PDB file of C-alpha atoms in Angstrom:
ATOM      1  CA  GLY A   1       8.080   3.828   7.100  1.00  0.00           C
ATOM      2  CA  GLN A   2       5.550   2.404   4.720  1.00  0.00           C
ATOM      3  CA  SER A   3       3.527   5.403   3.517  1.00  0.00           C
ATOM      4  CA  LEU A   4       2.933   6.367  -0.074  1.00  0.00           C
ATOM      5  CA  GLU A   5       1.819   9.683  -1.485  1.00  0.00           C
ATOM      6  CA  GLN A   6      -0.281  10.303  -4.585  1.00  0.00           C
ATOM      7  CA  PRO A   7      -2.230  13.289  -5.881  1.00  0.00           C
ATOM      8  CA  SER A   8      -5.835  13.014  -4.763  1.00  0.00           C
ATOM      9  CA  GLU A   9      -7.407  13.995  -8.092  1.00  0.00           C
ATOM     10  CA  VAL A  10      -6.425  14.355 -11.731  1.00  0.00           C
ATOM     11  CA  THR A  11      -8.626  15.528 -14.608  1.00  0.00           C
ATOM     12  CA  ALA A  12      -7.896  15.105 -18.304  1.00  0.00           C
ATOM     13  CA  VAL A  13      -9.768  15.012 -21.600  1.00  0.00           C
ATOM     14  CA  GLU A  14     -10.439  12.049 -23.803  1.00  0.00           C
ATOM     15  CA  GLY A  15      -7.487  11.183 -26.032  1.00  0.00           C
ATOM     16  CA  ALA A  16      -4.959  12.939 -23.812  1.00  0.00           C
ATOM     17  CA  ILE A  17      -2.041  11.534 -21.827  1.00  0.00           C
ATOM     18  CA  VAL A  18      -1.979  11.678 -18.038  1.00  0.00           C
ATOM     19  CA  GLN A  19       0.716  10.817 -15.508  1.00  0.00           C
ATOM     20  CA  ILE A  20      -0.083   9.796 -11.938  1.00  0.00           C
ATOM     21  CA  ASN A  21       2.875  10.086  -9.588  1.00  0.00           C
ATOM     22  CA  CYS A  22       3.640   8.068  -6.482  1.00  0.00           C
ATOM     23  CA  THR A  23       6.356   8.624  -3.905  1.00  0.00           C
ATOM     24  CA  TYR A  24       7.110   6.215  -1.105  1.00  0.00           C
ATOM     25  CA  GLN A  25       9.294   5.578   1.898  1.00  0.00           C
ATOM     26  CA  THR A  26      11.950   3.014   1.327  1.00  0.00           C
ATOM     27  CA  SER A  27      12.189   0.492   4.158  1.00  0.00           C
ATOM     28  CA  GLY A  28      11.654  -3.095   3.041  1.00  0.00           C
ATOM     29  CA  PHE A  29      10.932  -2.227  -0.564  1.00  0.00           C
ATOM     30  CA  TYR A  30       9.773  -5.081  -2.784  1.00  0.00           C
ATOM     31  CA  GLY A  31       8.539  -3.284  -5.880  1.00  0.00           C
ATOM     32  CA  LEU A  32       5.733  -0.958  -6.895  1.00  0.00           C
ATOM     33  CA  SER A  33       2.389  -2.062  -8.267  1.00  0.00           C
ATOM     34  CA  TRP A  34      -0.520  -0.171  -9.736  1.00  0.00           C
ATOM     35  CA  TYR A  35      -4.194  -1.032  -9.409  1.00  0.00           C
ATOM     36  CA  GLN A  36      -7.325   0.431 -10.975  1.00  0.00           C
ATOM     37  CA  GLN A  37     -10.632   0.550  -9.132  1.00  0.00           C
ATOM     38  CA  HIS A  38     -13.907   1.692 -10.624  1.00  0.00           C
ATOM     39  CA  ASP A  39     -16.607   2.955  -8.276  1.00  0.00           C
ATOM     40  CA  GLY A  40     -18.246  -0.006  -6.595  1.00  0.00           C
ATOM     41  CA  GLY A  41     -15.755  -2.434  -8.077  1.00  0.00           C
ATOM     42  CA  ALA A  42     -12.741  -4.404  -6.952  1.00  0.00           C
ATOM     43  CA  PRO A  43      -9.168  -3.267  -7.520  1.00  0.00           C
ATOM     44  CA  THR A  44      -7.670  -4.788 -10.655  1.00  0.00           C
ATOM     45  CA  PHE A  45      -3.973  -5.234 -11.257  1.00  0.00           C
ATOM     46  CA  LEU A  46      -2.378  -3.021 -13.910  1.00  0.00           C
ATOM     47  CA  SER A  47       1.380  -3.377 -13.582  1.00  0.00           C
ATOM     48  CA  TYR A  48       4.339  -4.178 -11.368  1.00  0.00           C
ATOM     49  CA  ASN A  49       7.845  -2.738 -11.352  1.00  0.00           C
ATOM     50  CA  ALA A  50      10.526  -4.568  -9.424  1.00  0.00           C
ATOM     51  CA  LEU A  51      13.426  -2.831 -11.112  1.00  0.00           C
ATOM     52  CA  ASP A  52      14.103   0.687 -12.338  1.00  0.00           C
ATOM     53  CA  GLY A  53      12.711   1.628 -15.699  1.00  0.00           C
ATOM     54  CA  LEU A  54       9.584   1.598 -17.775  1.00  0.00           C
ATOM     55  CA  GLU A  55       7.103  -1.259 -18.133  1.00  0.00           C
ATOM     56  CA  GLU A  56       4.613  -0.955 -20.976  1.00  0.00           C
ATOM     57  CA  THR A  57       1.277  -2.747 -21.218  1.00  0.00           C
ATOM     58  CA  GLY A  58      -0.847  -1.432 -24.055  1.00  0.00           C
ATOM     59  CA  ARG A  59      -2.025   2.103 -23.321  1.00  0.00           C
ATOM     60  CA  PHE A  60      -0.643   1.929 -19.784  1.00  0.00           C
ATOM     61  CA  SER A  61       3.001   2.267 -18.766  1.00  0.00           C
ATOM     62  CA  SER A  62       4.568   2.313 -15.327  1.00  0.00           C
ATOM     63  CA  PHE A  63       7.912   3.699 -14.300  1.00  0.00           C
ATOM     64  CA  LEU A  64      10.057   3.180 -11.233  1.00  0.00           C
ATOM     65  CA  SER A  65      13.136   4.936  -9.876  1.00  0.00           C
ATOM     66  CA  ARG A  66      14.270   3.238  -6.698  1.00  0.00           C
ATOM     67  CA  SER A  67      17.005   5.805  -6.074  1.00  0.00           C
ATOM     68  CA  ASP A  68      14.338   8.533  -6.022  1.00  0.00           C
ATOM     69  CA  SER A  69      11.686   6.418  -4.239  1.00  0.00           C
ATOM     70  CA  TYR A  70       9.350   7.452  -7.022  1.00  0.00           C
ATOM     71  CA  GLY A  71       7.179   5.909  -9.628  1.00  0.00           C
ATOM     72  CA  TYR A  72       4.411   6.884 -11.990  1.00  0.00           C
ATOM     73  CA  LEU A  73       1.627   5.439 -14.063  1.00  0.00           C
ATOM     74  CA  LEU A  74       1.231   6.830 -17.558  1.00  0.00           C
ATOM     75  CA  LEU A  75      -2.095   6.472 -19.319  1.00  0.00           C
ATOM     76  CA  GLN A  76      -2.191   7.248 -23.024  1.00  0.00           C
ATOM     77  CA  GLU A  77      -5.077   7.797 -25.431  1.00  0.00           C
ATOM     78  CA  LEU A  78      -7.420   8.308 -22.507  1.00  0.00           C
ATOM     79  CA  GLN A  79     -10.904   6.876 -22.802  1.00  0.00           C
ATOM     80  CA  MET A  80     -14.001   7.622 -20.767  1.00  0.00           C
ATOM     81  CA  LYS A  81     -13.794   4.152 -19.254  1.00  0.00           C
ATOM     82  CA  ASP A  82     -10.444   5.078 -17.694  1.00  0.00           C
ATOM     83  CA  SER A  83     -12.301   7.252 -15.177  1.00  0.00           C
ATOM     84  CA  ALA A  84     -11.535   5.446 -11.937  1.00  0.00           C
ATOM     85  CA  SER A  85      -9.301   5.528  -8.865  1.00  0.00           C
ATOM     86  CA  TYR A  86      -5.710   4.456  -9.301  1.00  0.00           C
ATOM     87  CA  PHE A  87      -3.627   3.145  -6.433  1.00  0.00           C
ATOM     88  CA  CYS A  88       0.073   2.611  -6.207  1.00  0.00           C
ATOM     89  CA  ALA A  89       1.011  -0.186  -3.847  1.00  0.00           C
ATOM     90  CA  ARG A  90       4.416  -0.791  -2.382  1.00  0.00           C
ATOM     91  CA  GLY A  91       5.589  -4.296  -1.848  1.00  0.00           C
ATOM     92  CA  TYR A  92       6.265  -5.082   1.774  1.00  0.00           C
ATOM     93  CA  GLY A  93       7.121  -8.653   2.564  1.00  0.00           C
ATOM     94  CA  GLN A  94       4.564 -10.715   0.720  1.00  0.00           C
ATOM     95  CA  ASN A  95       1.972  -7.974   0.742  1.00  0.00           C
ATOM     96  CA  PHE A  96       1.324  -4.445  -0.222  1.00  0.00           C
ATOM     97  CA  VAL A  97       0.823  -1.100   1.391  1.00  0.00           C
ATOM     98  CA  PHE A  98      -1.564   0.880  -0.766  1.00  0.00           C
ATOM     99  CA  GLY A  99      -1.428   4.574  -1.395  1.00  0.00           C
ATOM    100  CA  PRO A 100      -4.470   6.785  -0.779  1.00  0.00           C
ATOM    101  CA  GLY A 101      -5.454   6.667  -4.435  1.00  0.00           C
ATOM    102  CA  THR A 102      -5.786   9.167  -7.269  1.00  0.00           C
ATOM    103  CA  ARG A 103      -9.214   9.770  -8.706  1.00  0.00           C
ATOM    104  CA  LEU A 104      -8.958  10.247 -12.462  1.00  0.00           C
ATOM    105  CA  SER A 105     -11.793  11.976 -14.258  1.00  0.00           C
ATOM    106  CA  VAL A 106     -11.764  11.808 -18.052  1.00  0.00           C
ATOM    107  CA  LEU A 107     -13.832  14.518 -19.704  1.00  0.00           C
ATOM    108  CA  PRO A 108     -15.295  14.319 -23.221  1.00  0.00           C
TER     109      PRO A 108
ATOM    110  CA  ASP B   1     -11.937 -20.365 -14.415  1.00  0.00           C
ATOM    111  CA  ALA B   2     -13.641 -18.801 -11.416  1.00  0.00           C
ATOM    112  CA  GLY B   3     -12.139 -15.661 -10.022  1.00  0.00           C
ATOM    113  CA  VAL B   4     -12.109 -14.645  -6.383  1.00  0.00           C
ATOM    114  CA  THR B   5     -15.516 -14.875  -4.776  1.00  0.00           C
ATOM    115  CA  GLN B   6     -16.684 -13.382  -1.506  1.00  0.00           C
ATOM    116  CA  SER B   7     -19.802 -13.733   0.578  1.00  0.00           C
ATOM    117  CA  PRO B   8     -21.979 -12.116   1.612  1.00  0.00           C
ATOM    118  CA  THR B   9     -22.114  -9.078  -0.667  1.00  0.00           C
ATOM    119  CA  HIS B  10     -23.595  -6.814   1.951  1.00  0.00           C
ATOM    120  CA  LEU B  11     -24.041  -7.134   5.693  1.00  0.00           C
ATOM    121  CA  ILE B  12     -25.570  -4.968   8.388  1.00  0.00           C
ATOM    122  CA  LYS B  13     -24.611  -5.578  11.997  1.00  0.00           C
ATOM    123  CA  THR B  14     -25.038  -3.854  15.333  1.00  0.00           C
ATOM    124  CA  ARG B  15     -22.240  -2.604  17.550  1.00  0.00           C
ATOM    125  CA  GLY B  16     -20.853  -5.369  19.742  1.00  0.00           C
ATOM    126  CA  GLN B  17     -21.876  -8.171  17.421  1.00  0.00           C
ATOM    127  CA  GLN B  18     -19.563 -10.561  15.639  1.00  0.00           C
ATOM    128  CA  VAL B  19     -19.284 -11.139  11.891  1.00  0.00           C
ATOM    129  CA  THR B  20     -17.724 -13.766   9.621  1.00  0.00           C
ATOM    130  CA  LEU B  21     -16.829 -13.011   6.008  1.00  0.00           C
ATOM    131  CA  ARG B  22     -15.846 -15.661   3.490  1.00  0.00           C
ATOM    132  CA  CYS B  23     -13.537 -15.812   0.518  1.00  0.00           C
ATOM    133  CA  SER B  24     -12.724 -18.394  -2.122  1.00  0.00           C
ATOM    134  CA  PRO B  25      -9.487 -17.697  -4.003  1.00  0.00           C
ATOM    135  CA  LYS B  26      -8.931 -17.849  -7.730  1.00  0.00           C
ATOM    136  CA  SER B  27      -8.369 -21.373  -8.957  1.00  0.00           C
ATOM    137  CA  GLY B  28      -4.738 -22.369  -8.504  1.00  0.00           C
ATOM    138  CA  HIS B  29      -3.935 -19.707  -5.929  1.00  0.00           C
ATOM    139  CA  ASP B  30      -2.706 -20.691  -2.484  1.00  0.00           C
ATOM    140  CA  THR B  31      -2.470 -17.385  -0.639  1.00  0.00           C
ATOM    141  CA  VAL B  32      -5.280 -15.182   0.637  1.00  0.00           C
ATOM    142  CA  SER B  33      -4.955 -11.639   1.925  1.00  0.00           C
ATOM    143  CA  TRP B  34      -7.642  -9.524   3.551  1.00  0.00           C
ATOM    144  CA  TYR B  35      -7.945  -5.763   3.254  1.00  0.00           C
ATOM    145  CA  GLN B  36     -10.240  -3.147   4.754  1.00  0.00           C
ATOM    146  CA  GLN B  37     -11.170  -0.217   2.535  1.00  0.00           C
ATOM    147  CA  ALA B  38     -12.917   2.794   4.001  1.00  0.00           C
ATOM    148  CA  LEU B  39     -14.770   5.059   1.627  1.00  0.00           C
ATOM    149  CA  GLY B  40     -12.409   7.203  -0.407  1.00  0.00           C
ATOM    150  CA  GLN B  41      -9.276   5.522   0.901  1.00  0.00           C
ATOM    151  CA  GLY B  42      -6.873   2.853  -0.250  1.00  0.00           C
ATOM    152  CA  PRO B  43      -7.137  -0.738   0.954  1.00  0.00           C
ATOM    153  CA  GLN B  44      -5.500  -1.343   4.333  1.00  0.00           C
ATOM    154  CA  PHE B  45      -3.826  -4.720   4.809  1.00  0.00           C
ATOM    155  CA  ILE B  46      -5.319  -6.813   7.633  1.00  0.00           C
ATOM    156  CA  PHE B  47      -3.499 -10.149   7.307  1.00  0.00           C
ATOM    157  CA  GLN B  48      -2.445 -12.878   4.942  1.00  0.00           C
ATOM    158  CA  TYR B  49      -2.892 -16.631   5.098  1.00  0.00           C
ATOM    159  CA  TYR B  50      -0.705 -19.237   3.479  1.00  0.00           C
ATOM    160  CA  GLU B  51      -0.638 -22.970   4.208  1.00  0.00           C
ATOM    161  CA  GLU B  52      -3.422 -22.459   6.740  1.00  0.00           C
ATOM    162  CA  GLU B  53      -1.334 -20.112   8.854  1.00  0.00           C
ATOM    163  CA  GLU B  54      -1.316 -16.368   9.339  1.00  0.00           C
ATOM    164  CA  ARG B  55       1.887 -15.326   7.619  1.00  0.00           C
ATOM    165  CA  GLN B  56       1.778 -11.583   8.034  1.00  0.00           C
ATOM    166  CA  ARG B  57      -0.428  -9.101   9.866  1.00  0.00           C
ATOM    167  CA  GLY B  58      -1.130  -5.424   9.486  1.00  0.00           C
ATOM    168  CA  ASN B  59      -1.910  -2.908  12.194  1.00  0.00           C
ATOM    169  CA  PHE B  60      -5.292  -4.288  13.227  1.00  0.00           C
ATOM    170  CA  PRO B  61      -6.419  -5.312  16.735  1.00  0.00           C
ATOM    171  CA  ASP B  62      -6.931  -8.880  17.863  1.00  0.00           C
ATOM    172  CA  ARG B  63     -10.671  -8.447  17.311  1.00  0.00           C
ATOM    173  CA  PHE B  64      -9.799  -9.267  13.713  1.00  0.00           C
ATOM    174  CA  SER B  65      -8.965 -12.913  13.225  1.00  0.00           C
ATOM    175  CA  GLY B  66      -8.975 -15.324  10.371  1.00  0.00           C
ATOM    176  CA  HIS B  67      -8.618 -18.823   9.144  1.00  0.00           C
ATOM    177  CA  GLN B  68      -7.585 -20.630   6.002  1.00  0.00           C
ATOM    178  CA  PHE B  69      -8.940 -24.035   5.121  1.00  0.00           C
ATOM    179  CA  PRO B  70      -7.193 -26.911   3.307  1.00  0.00           C
ATOM    180  CA  ASN B  71      -8.956 -25.930   0.073  1.00  0.00           C
ATOM    181  CA  TYR B  72      -7.325 -22.460   0.405  1.00  0.00           C
ATOM    182  CA  SER B  73     -10.593 -20.661   1.125  1.00  0.00           C
ATOM    183  CA  SER B  74     -10.532 -18.251   4.009  1.00  0.00           C
ATOM    184  CA  GLU B  75     -12.657 -16.534   6.628  1.00  0.00           C
ATOM    185  CA  LEU B  76     -12.309 -13.185   8.304  1.00  0.00           C
ATOM    186  CA  ASN B  77     -13.881 -12.826  11.737  1.00  0.00           C
ATOM    187  CA  VAL B  78     -14.425  -9.545  13.509  1.00  0.00           C
ATOM    188  CA  ASN B  79     -15.565  -9.539  17.133  1.00  0.00           C
ATOM    189  CA  ALA B  80     -17.080  -6.747  19.221  1.00  0.00           C
ATOM    190  CA  LEU B  81     -17.922  -4.667  16.187  1.00  0.00           C
ATOM    191  CA  LEU B  82     -17.404  -0.922  16.331  1.00  0.00           C
ATOM    192  CA  LEU B  83     -18.975   1.749  14.175  1.00  0.00           C
ATOM    193  CA  GLY B  84     -15.520   2.354  12.700  1.00  0.00           C
ATOM    194  CA  ASP B  85     -15.438  -1.169  11.327  1.00  0.00           C
ATOM    195  CA  SER B  86     -17.923  -0.137   8.658  1.00  0.00           C
ATOM    196  CA  ALA B  87     -16.048  -0.555   5.388  1.00  0.00           C
ATOM    197  CA  LEU B  88     -15.596  -2.632   2.282  1.00  0.00           C
ATOM    198  CA  TYR B  89     -13.689  -5.803   3.115  1.00  0.00           C
ATOM    199  CA  LEU B  90     -11.674  -7.128   0.219  1.00  0.00           C
ATOM    200  CA  CYS B  91     -10.143 -10.528  -0.203  1.00  0.00           C
ATOM    201  CA  ALA B  92      -7.221 -10.938  -2.591  1.00  0.00           C
ATOM    202  CA  SER B  93      -5.644 -14.165  -3.742  1.00  0.00           C
ATOM    203  CA  SER B  94      -2.215 -14.782  -5.160  1.00  0.00           C
ATOM    204  CA  LEU B  95       0.343 -17.463  -5.798  1.00  0.00           C
ATOM    205  CA  ALA B  96       3.067 -17.551  -3.178  1.00  0.00           C
ATOM    206  CA  LEU B  97       5.827 -18.200  -5.706  1.00  0.00           C
ATOM    207  CA  ALA B  98       4.666 -15.682  -8.307  1.00  0.00           C
ATOM    208  CA  VAL B  99       7.257 -13.162  -9.431  1.00  0.00           C
ATOM    209  CA  SER B 100       4.937 -10.259 -10.140  1.00  0.00           C
ATOM    210  CA  TYR B 101       3.159 -10.115  -6.769  1.00  0.00           C
ATOM    211  CA  GLU B 102      -0.070  -9.729  -8.730  1.00  0.00           C
ATOM    212  CA  GLN B 103      -3.099 -10.034  -6.494  1.00  0.00           C
ATOM    213  CA  TYR B 104      -6.591 -10.808  -7.704  1.00  0.00           C
ATOM    214  CA  PHE B 105      -9.291  -9.081  -5.699  1.00  0.00           C
ATOM    215  CA  GLY B 106     -12.806 -10.254  -5.043  1.00  0.00           C
ATOM    216  CA  PRO B 107     -15.795  -7.922  -5.283  1.00  0.00           C
ATOM    217  CA  GLY B 108     -15.758  -7.328  -1.547  1.00  0.00           C
ATOM    218  CA  THR B 109     -18.229  -7.447   1.313  1.00  0.00           C
ATOM    219  CA  ARG B 110     -19.779  -4.147   2.312  1.00  0.00           C
ATOM    220  CA  LEU B 111     -20.131  -4.189   6.110  1.00  0.00           C
ATOM    221  CA  THR B 112     -22.264  -1.584   7.834  1.00  0.00           C
ATOM    222  CA  VAL B 113     -22.192  -1.379  11.623  1.00  0.00           C
ATOM    223  CA  THR B 114     -25.054   0.553  13.226  1.00  0.00           C
TER     224      THR B 114
END
């Protein structure tokens, strides 16, 4: 199985912290990536977790637990520009299976 | 340093026609992957090209074919277009030996089939 599950929508206010969860099926796992996509734009890479634990990149952090087939993206100090769709993507061979995406709306 | 470029930006075709989309990878990258993204959904992997060969393929029919050239650029061809082929087609480039599996996406080609 290659499917991933994410919440379809998340809403938060500016300055808050939000967590976007991702669960996946485990066959052929090669790591979990996160991408951001603004409306009308291309997906842009945010982070990659090959091993369990937390990876921090500025205001964004990503976590992976391979034993739980679970990961999350944590966005801190939310800004209006963070309003976008966020996709987790599971490594499969040399490519990725993308989740359905979570639409994040940041309110003033 | 040019990023991933794709052409054309938009395309309108009729059912049954054929279309060719083009992609130039980020400088220094040797691998090109193609994705189809329907509105409101995540990108769906079509196939990947490395060293001018199709290395991996997703669950897409043979109507979808591709090619990679010696300069690493790539084409996606779709024959016998169906209405359901209307989508954003994304090209992503990467380095085969990269550890992070980071892919750089182009802006996409919006294909509309009428």
